[in-house]
Amino acid sequence: MTRLGKVLKWLVVLIGVAFIAIQFVRPARTNPAVDQTQLIQSHLQVPPHVAAILDRSCQDCHSNSTRWPWYSNVVPASWFLVDHVDEGRQHLNFSEWGKLEKRDADKKLEEMCEEVSDKMMPIDTYTWIHRSAKLSDADIKTLCDWTKAEQARLAK
């Protein structure tokens, strides 16, 4: 075996050992307890067709009911996923909607329409793997019509 071959062999071994070692440094995948009285459905009128879109395209990152896929157990994917879900929950959490002040809830509804209209949500890295989460133009219109109707209803 040539010198380069030996170096490459040891490099592969070292990378393999490092990959196995980092599997023990996993972040916590959490699904905090859900208080049914705080859910978005408990505070807004969410028709079934809107709930279906939210469940399919938003729920995993924007609620405490994340469905963690098998690859969320594998580092470094788990680092990315946990960080993404934590950030998504901080920005908008359907499981904690009842904790929002009225003006904050109004702003979140406005932002929801803006984000899906600008095709910022759901993010590409999510829809690449979860193809069914991609929003159609009809889905976007449905969500925006609903958010605007809820804003108007809450303004009364």
PDB file of C-alpha atoms in Angstrom:
ATOM      1  CA  MET A   1       0.000   0.000   0.000  1.00  0.00           C
ATOM      2  CA  THR A   2       1.329   3.411  -0.896  1.00  0.00           C
ATOM      3  CA  ARG A   3       1.921   6.139   1.641  1.00  0.00           C
ATOM      4  CA  LEU A   4      -1.069   8.088   0.278  1.00  0.00           C
ATOM      5  CA  GLY A   5      -3.232   4.963   0.575  1.00  0.00           C
ATOM      6  CA  LYS A   6      -2.260   4.529   4.241  1.00  0.00           C
ATOM      7  CA  VAL A   7      -2.984   8.190   4.993  1.00  0.00           C
ATOM      8  CA  LEU A   8      -6.401   7.939   3.312  1.00  0.00           C
ATOM      9  CA  LYS A   9      -7.183   4.722   5.189  1.00  0.00           C
ATOM     10  CA  TRP A  10      -6.385   6.344   8.553  1.00  0.00           C
ATOM     11  CA  LEU A  11      -8.303   9.473   7.589  1.00  0.00           C
ATOM     12  CA  VAL A  12     -11.402   7.363   6.855  1.00  0.00           C
ATOM     13  CA  VAL A  13     -10.972   5.529  10.175  1.00  0.00           C
ATOM     14  CA  LEU A  14     -10.613   8.829  12.078  1.00  0.00           C
ATOM     15  CA  ILE A  15     -13.683  10.320  10.375  1.00  0.00           C
ATOM     16  CA  GLY A  16     -15.655   7.161  11.182  1.00  0.00           C
ATOM     17  CA  VAL A  17     -14.614   7.244  14.842  1.00  0.00           C
ATOM     18  CA  ALA A  18     -15.426  10.964  15.059  1.00  0.00           C
ATOM     19  CA  PHE A  19     -18.856  10.357  13.501  1.00  0.00           C
ATOM     20  CA  ILE A  20     -19.603   7.622  16.029  1.00  0.00           C
ATOM     21  CA  ALA A  21     -18.307   9.744  18.929  1.00  0.00           C
ATOM     22  CA  ILE A  22     -20.472  12.759  18.066  1.00  0.00           C
ATOM     23  CA  GLN A  23     -23.580  10.562  18.187  1.00  0.00           C
ATOM     24  CA  PHE A  24     -23.302  10.845  21.971  1.00  0.00           C
ATOM     25  CA  VAL A  25     -23.646  14.654  21.799  1.00  0.00           C
ATOM     26  CA  ARG A  26     -27.287  14.905  20.807  1.00  0.00           C
ATOM     27  CA  PRO A  27     -29.531  17.810  21.714  1.00  0.00           C
ATOM     28  CA  ALA A  28     -32.810  17.088  23.463  1.00  0.00           C
ATOM     29  CA  ARG A  29     -35.745  16.599  21.116  1.00  0.00           C
ATOM     30  CA  THR A  30     -38.581  18.019  23.156  1.00  0.00           C
ATOM     31  CA  ASN A  31     -42.325  18.087  22.879  1.00  0.00           C
ATOM     32  CA  PRO A  32     -43.424  20.149  25.880  1.00  0.00           C
ATOM     33  CA  ALA A  33     -46.786  19.329  27.421  1.00  0.00           C
ATOM     34  CA  VAL A  34     -49.725  20.800  25.550  1.00  0.00           C
ATOM     35  CA  ASP A  35     -52.403  22.692  27.457  1.00  0.00           C
ATOM     36  CA  GLN A  36     -55.547  22.308  25.334  1.00  0.00           C
ATOM     37  CA  THR A  37     -56.835  25.694  26.519  1.00  0.00           C
ATOM     38  CA  GLN A  38     -53.808  27.444  24.963  1.00  0.00           C
ATOM     39  CA  LEU A  39     -54.073  25.900  21.481  1.00  0.00           C
ATOM     40  CA  ILE A  40     -54.755  28.133  18.487  1.00  0.00           C
ATOM     41  CA  GLN A  41     -57.983  26.176  17.925  1.00  0.00           C
ATOM     42  CA  SER A  42     -59.157  27.207  21.395  1.00  0.00           C
ATOM     43  CA  HIS A  43     -58.779  30.912  20.576  1.00  0.00           C
ATOM     44  CA  LEU A  44     -59.506  31.223  16.875  1.00  0.00           C
ATOM     45  CA  GLN A  45     -62.079  29.778  14.539  1.00  0.00           C
ATOM     46  CA  VAL A  46     -59.989  27.262  12.617  1.00  0.00           C
ATOM     47  CA  PRO A  47     -62.076  25.460  10.008  1.00  0.00           C
ATOM     48  CA  PRO A  48     -61.079  21.855   9.205  1.00  0.00           C
ATOM     49  CA  HIS A  49     -59.580  22.715   5.798  1.00  0.00           C
ATOM     50  CA  VAL A  50     -57.326  25.374   7.402  1.00  0.00           C
ATOM     51  CA  ALA A  51     -56.411  23.026  10.260  1.00  0.00           C
ATOM     52  CA  ALA A  52     -55.391  20.421   7.679  1.00  0.00           C
ATOM     53  CA  ILE A  53     -53.018  22.878   5.984  1.00  0.00           C
ATOM     54  CA  LEU A  54     -51.536  23.990   9.305  1.00  0.00           C
ATOM     55  CA  ASP A  55     -51.058  20.372  10.376  1.00  0.00           C
ATOM     56  CA  ARG A  56     -49.476  19.320   7.075  1.00  0.00           C
ATOM     57  CA  SER A  57     -47.198  22.318   6.559  1.00  0.00           C
ATOM     58  CA  CYS A  58     -46.616  24.156   9.844  1.00  0.00           C
ATOM     59  CA  GLN A  59     -47.246  21.994  12.900  1.00  0.00           C
ATOM     60  CA  ASP A  60     -43.877  20.197  13.090  1.00  0.00           C
ATOM     61  CA  CYS A  61     -41.919  23.410  13.623  1.00  0.00           C
ATOM     62  CA  HIS A  62     -44.550  25.708  15.098  1.00  0.00           C
ATOM     63  CA  SER A  63     -46.135  23.640  17.865  1.00  0.00           C
ATOM     64  CA  ASN A  64     -45.248  21.452  20.808  1.00  0.00           C
ATOM     65  CA  SER A  65     -46.459  18.422  18.831  1.00  0.00           C
ATOM     66  CA  THR A  66     -43.454  17.920  16.579  1.00  0.00           C
ATOM     67  CA  ARG A  67     -43.298  14.612  14.733  1.00  0.00           C
ATOM     68  CA  TRP A  68     -39.585  13.853  14.995  1.00  0.00           C
ATOM     69  CA  PRO A  69     -38.362  11.824  11.982  1.00  0.00           C
ATOM     70  CA  TRP A  70     -35.886   8.964  12.369  1.00  0.00           C
ATOM     71  CA  TYR A  71     -32.991  11.100  11.106  1.00  0.00           C
ATOM     72  CA  SER A  72     -33.478  13.498  14.017  1.00  0.00           C
ATOM     73  CA  ASN A  73     -31.613  10.829  16.003  1.00  0.00           C
ATOM     74  CA  VAL A  74     -28.511  11.180  13.833  1.00  0.00           C
ATOM     75  CA  VAL A  75     -25.913  13.867  14.477  1.00  0.00           C
ATOM     76  CA  PRO A  76     -25.332  16.332  12.811  1.00  0.00           C
ATOM     77  CA  ALA A  77     -28.897  16.330  11.374  1.00  0.00           C
ATOM     78  CA  SER A  78     -30.301  16.375  14.924  1.00  0.00           C
ATOM     79  CA  TRP A  79     -28.417  19.592  15.710  1.00  0.00           C
ATOM     80  CA  PHE A  80     -29.989  21.336  12.730  1.00  0.00           C
ATOM     81  CA  LEU A  81     -33.492  19.975  13.345  1.00  0.00           C
ATOM     82  CA  VAL A  82     -33.637  20.739  17.056  1.00  0.00           C
ATOM     83  CA  ASP A  83     -32.290  24.240  16.478  1.00  0.00           C
ATOM     84  CA  HIS A  84     -34.796  24.828  13.680  1.00  0.00           C
ATOM     85  CA  VAL A  85     -37.765  23.584  15.722  1.00  0.00           C
ATOM     86  CA  ASP A  86     -36.706  25.604  18.774  1.00  0.00           C
ATOM     87  CA  GLU A  87     -36.425  28.735  16.627  1.00  0.00           C
ATOM     88  CA  GLY A  88     -39.765  28.031  14.939  1.00  0.00           C
ATOM     89  CA  ARG A  89     -41.509  27.590  18.284  1.00  0.00           C
ATOM     90  CA  GLN A  90     -39.987  30.824  19.611  1.00  0.00           C
ATOM     91  CA  HIS A  91     -41.286  32.792  16.649  1.00  0.00           C
ATOM     92  CA  LEU A  92     -44.754  31.181  16.458  1.00  0.00           C
ATOM     93  CA  ASN A  93     -46.153  28.373  18.570  1.00  0.00           C
ATOM     94  CA  PHE A  94     -49.691  27.178  17.844  1.00  0.00           C
ATOM     95  CA  SER A  95     -49.640  25.235  21.120  1.00  0.00           C
ATOM     96  CA  GLU A  96     -49.168  28.446  23.105  1.00  0.00           C
ATOM     97  CA  TRP A  97     -51.385  30.802  21.096  1.00  0.00           C
ATOM     98  CA  GLY A  98     -53.485  31.621  24.158  1.00  0.00           C
ATOM     99  CA  LYS A  99     -50.494  33.314  25.796  1.00  0.00           C
ATOM    100  CA  LEU A 100     -50.416  36.020  23.108  1.00  0.00           C
ATOM    101  CA  GLU A 101     -51.784  39.488  23.750  1.00  0.00           C
ATOM    102  CA  LYS A 102     -54.539  40.495  21.323  1.00  0.00           C
ATOM    103  CA  ARG A 103     -52.253  42.834  19.329  1.00  0.00           C
ATOM    104  CA  ASP A 104     -49.531  40.159  19.172  1.00  0.00           C
ATOM    105  CA  ALA A 105     -52.043  37.581  17.927  1.00  0.00           C
ATOM    106  CA  ASP A 106     -53.164  40.043  15.254  1.00  0.00           C
ATOM    107  CA  LYS A 107     -49.540  40.584  14.205  1.00  0.00           C
ATOM    108  CA  LYS A 108     -48.873  36.824  14.076  1.00  0.00           C
ATOM    109  CA  LEU A 109     -51.893  36.341  11.806  1.00  0.00           C
ATOM    110  CA  GLU A 110     -50.604  39.104   9.524  1.00  0.00           C
ATOM    111  CA  GLU A 111     -47.109  37.581   9.499  1.00  0.00           C
ATOM    112  CA  MET A 112     -48.494  34.129   8.696  1.00  0.00           C
ATOM    113  CA  CYS A 113     -50.074  35.454   5.502  1.00  0.00           C
ATOM    114  CA  GLU A 114     -46.958  37.447   4.592  1.00  0.00           C
ATOM    115  CA  GLU A 115     -44.610  34.505   5.156  1.00  0.00           C
ATOM    116  CA  VAL A 116     -46.611  32.042   3.039  1.00  0.00           C
ATOM    117  CA  SER A 117     -47.356  34.653   0.341  1.00  0.00           C
ATOM    118  CA  ASP A 118     -43.646  35.440   0.049  1.00  0.00           C
ATOM    119  CA  LYS A 119     -42.974  31.659  -0.017  1.00  0.00           C
ATOM    120  CA  MET A 120     -40.717  32.000   3.010  1.00  0.00           C
ATOM    121  CA  MET A 121     -42.737  29.338   4.813  1.00  0.00           C
ATOM    122  CA  PRO A 122     -42.563  26.467   4.944  1.00  0.00           C
ATOM    123  CA  ILE A 123     -38.832  26.624   4.415  1.00  0.00           C
ATOM    124  CA  ASP A 124     -37.215  24.800   1.515  1.00  0.00           C
ATOM    125  CA  THR A 125     -35.163  22.467   3.714  1.00  0.00           C
ATOM    126  CA  TYR A 126     -38.453  21.177   5.179  1.00  0.00           C
ATOM    127  CA  THR A 127     -40.341  20.830   1.897  1.00  0.00           C
ATOM    128  CA  TRP A 128     -37.430  19.040   0.197  1.00  0.00           C
ATOM    129  CA  ILE A 129     -38.003  16.132   2.548  1.00  0.00           C
ATOM    130  CA  HIS A 130     -41.701  16.641   3.316  1.00  0.00           C
ATOM    131  CA  ARG A 131     -43.036  17.195  -0.190  1.00  0.00           C
ATOM    132  CA  SER A 132     -46.658  17.233   0.961  1.00  0.00           C
ATOM    133  CA  ALA A 133     -45.905  20.288   3.131  1.00  0.00           C
ATOM    134  CA  LYS A 134     -45.336  22.491   0.081  1.00  0.00           C
ATOM    135  CA  LEU A 135     -48.147  25.017  -0.189  1.00  0.00           C
ATOM    136  CA  SER A 136     -50.067  25.398  -3.417  1.00  0.00           C
ATOM    137  CA  ASP A 137     -51.364  28.765  -4.546  1.00  0.00           C
ATOM    138  CA  ALA A 138     -54.808  27.625  -3.361  1.00  0.00           C
ATOM    139  CA  ASP A 139     -53.374  26.739   0.085  1.00  0.00           C
ATOM    140  CA  ILE A 140     -51.770  30.184   0.345  1.00  0.00           C
ATOM    141  CA  LYS A 141     -55.014  31.895  -0.619  1.00  0.00           C
ATOM    142  CA  THR A 142     -56.933  29.772   1.903  1.00  0.00           C
ATOM    143  CA  LEU A 143     -54.506  30.641   4.711  1.00  0.00           C
ATOM    144  CA  CYS A 144     -54.450  34.351   3.868  1.00  0.00           C
ATOM    145  CA  ASP A 145     -58.239  34.547   3.543  1.00  0.00           C
ATOM    146  CA  TRP A 146     -58.534  32.820   6.922  1.00  0.00           C
ATOM    147  CA  THR A 147     -55.938  35.017   8.672  1.00  0.00           C
ATOM    148  CA  LYS A 148     -57.594  38.180   7.346  1.00  0.00           C
ATOM    149  CA  ALA A 149     -61.051  36.956   8.392  1.00  0.00           C
ATOM    150  CA  GLU A 150     -59.748  36.154  11.888  1.00  0.00           C
ATOM    151  CA  GLN A 151     -58.061  39.547  12.160  1.00  0.00           C
ATOM    152  CA  ALA A 152     -61.338  41.221  11.234  1.00  0.00           C
ATOM    153  CA  ARG A 153     -63.310  39.056  13.676  1.00  0.00           C
ATOM    154  CA  LEU A 154     -60.878  39.779  16.527  1.00  0.00           C
ATOM    155  CA  ALA A 155     -60.913  43.531  15.806  1.00  0.00           C
ATOM    156  CA  LYS A 156     -64.609  43.733  16.671  1.00  0.00           C
TER     157      LYS A 156
END
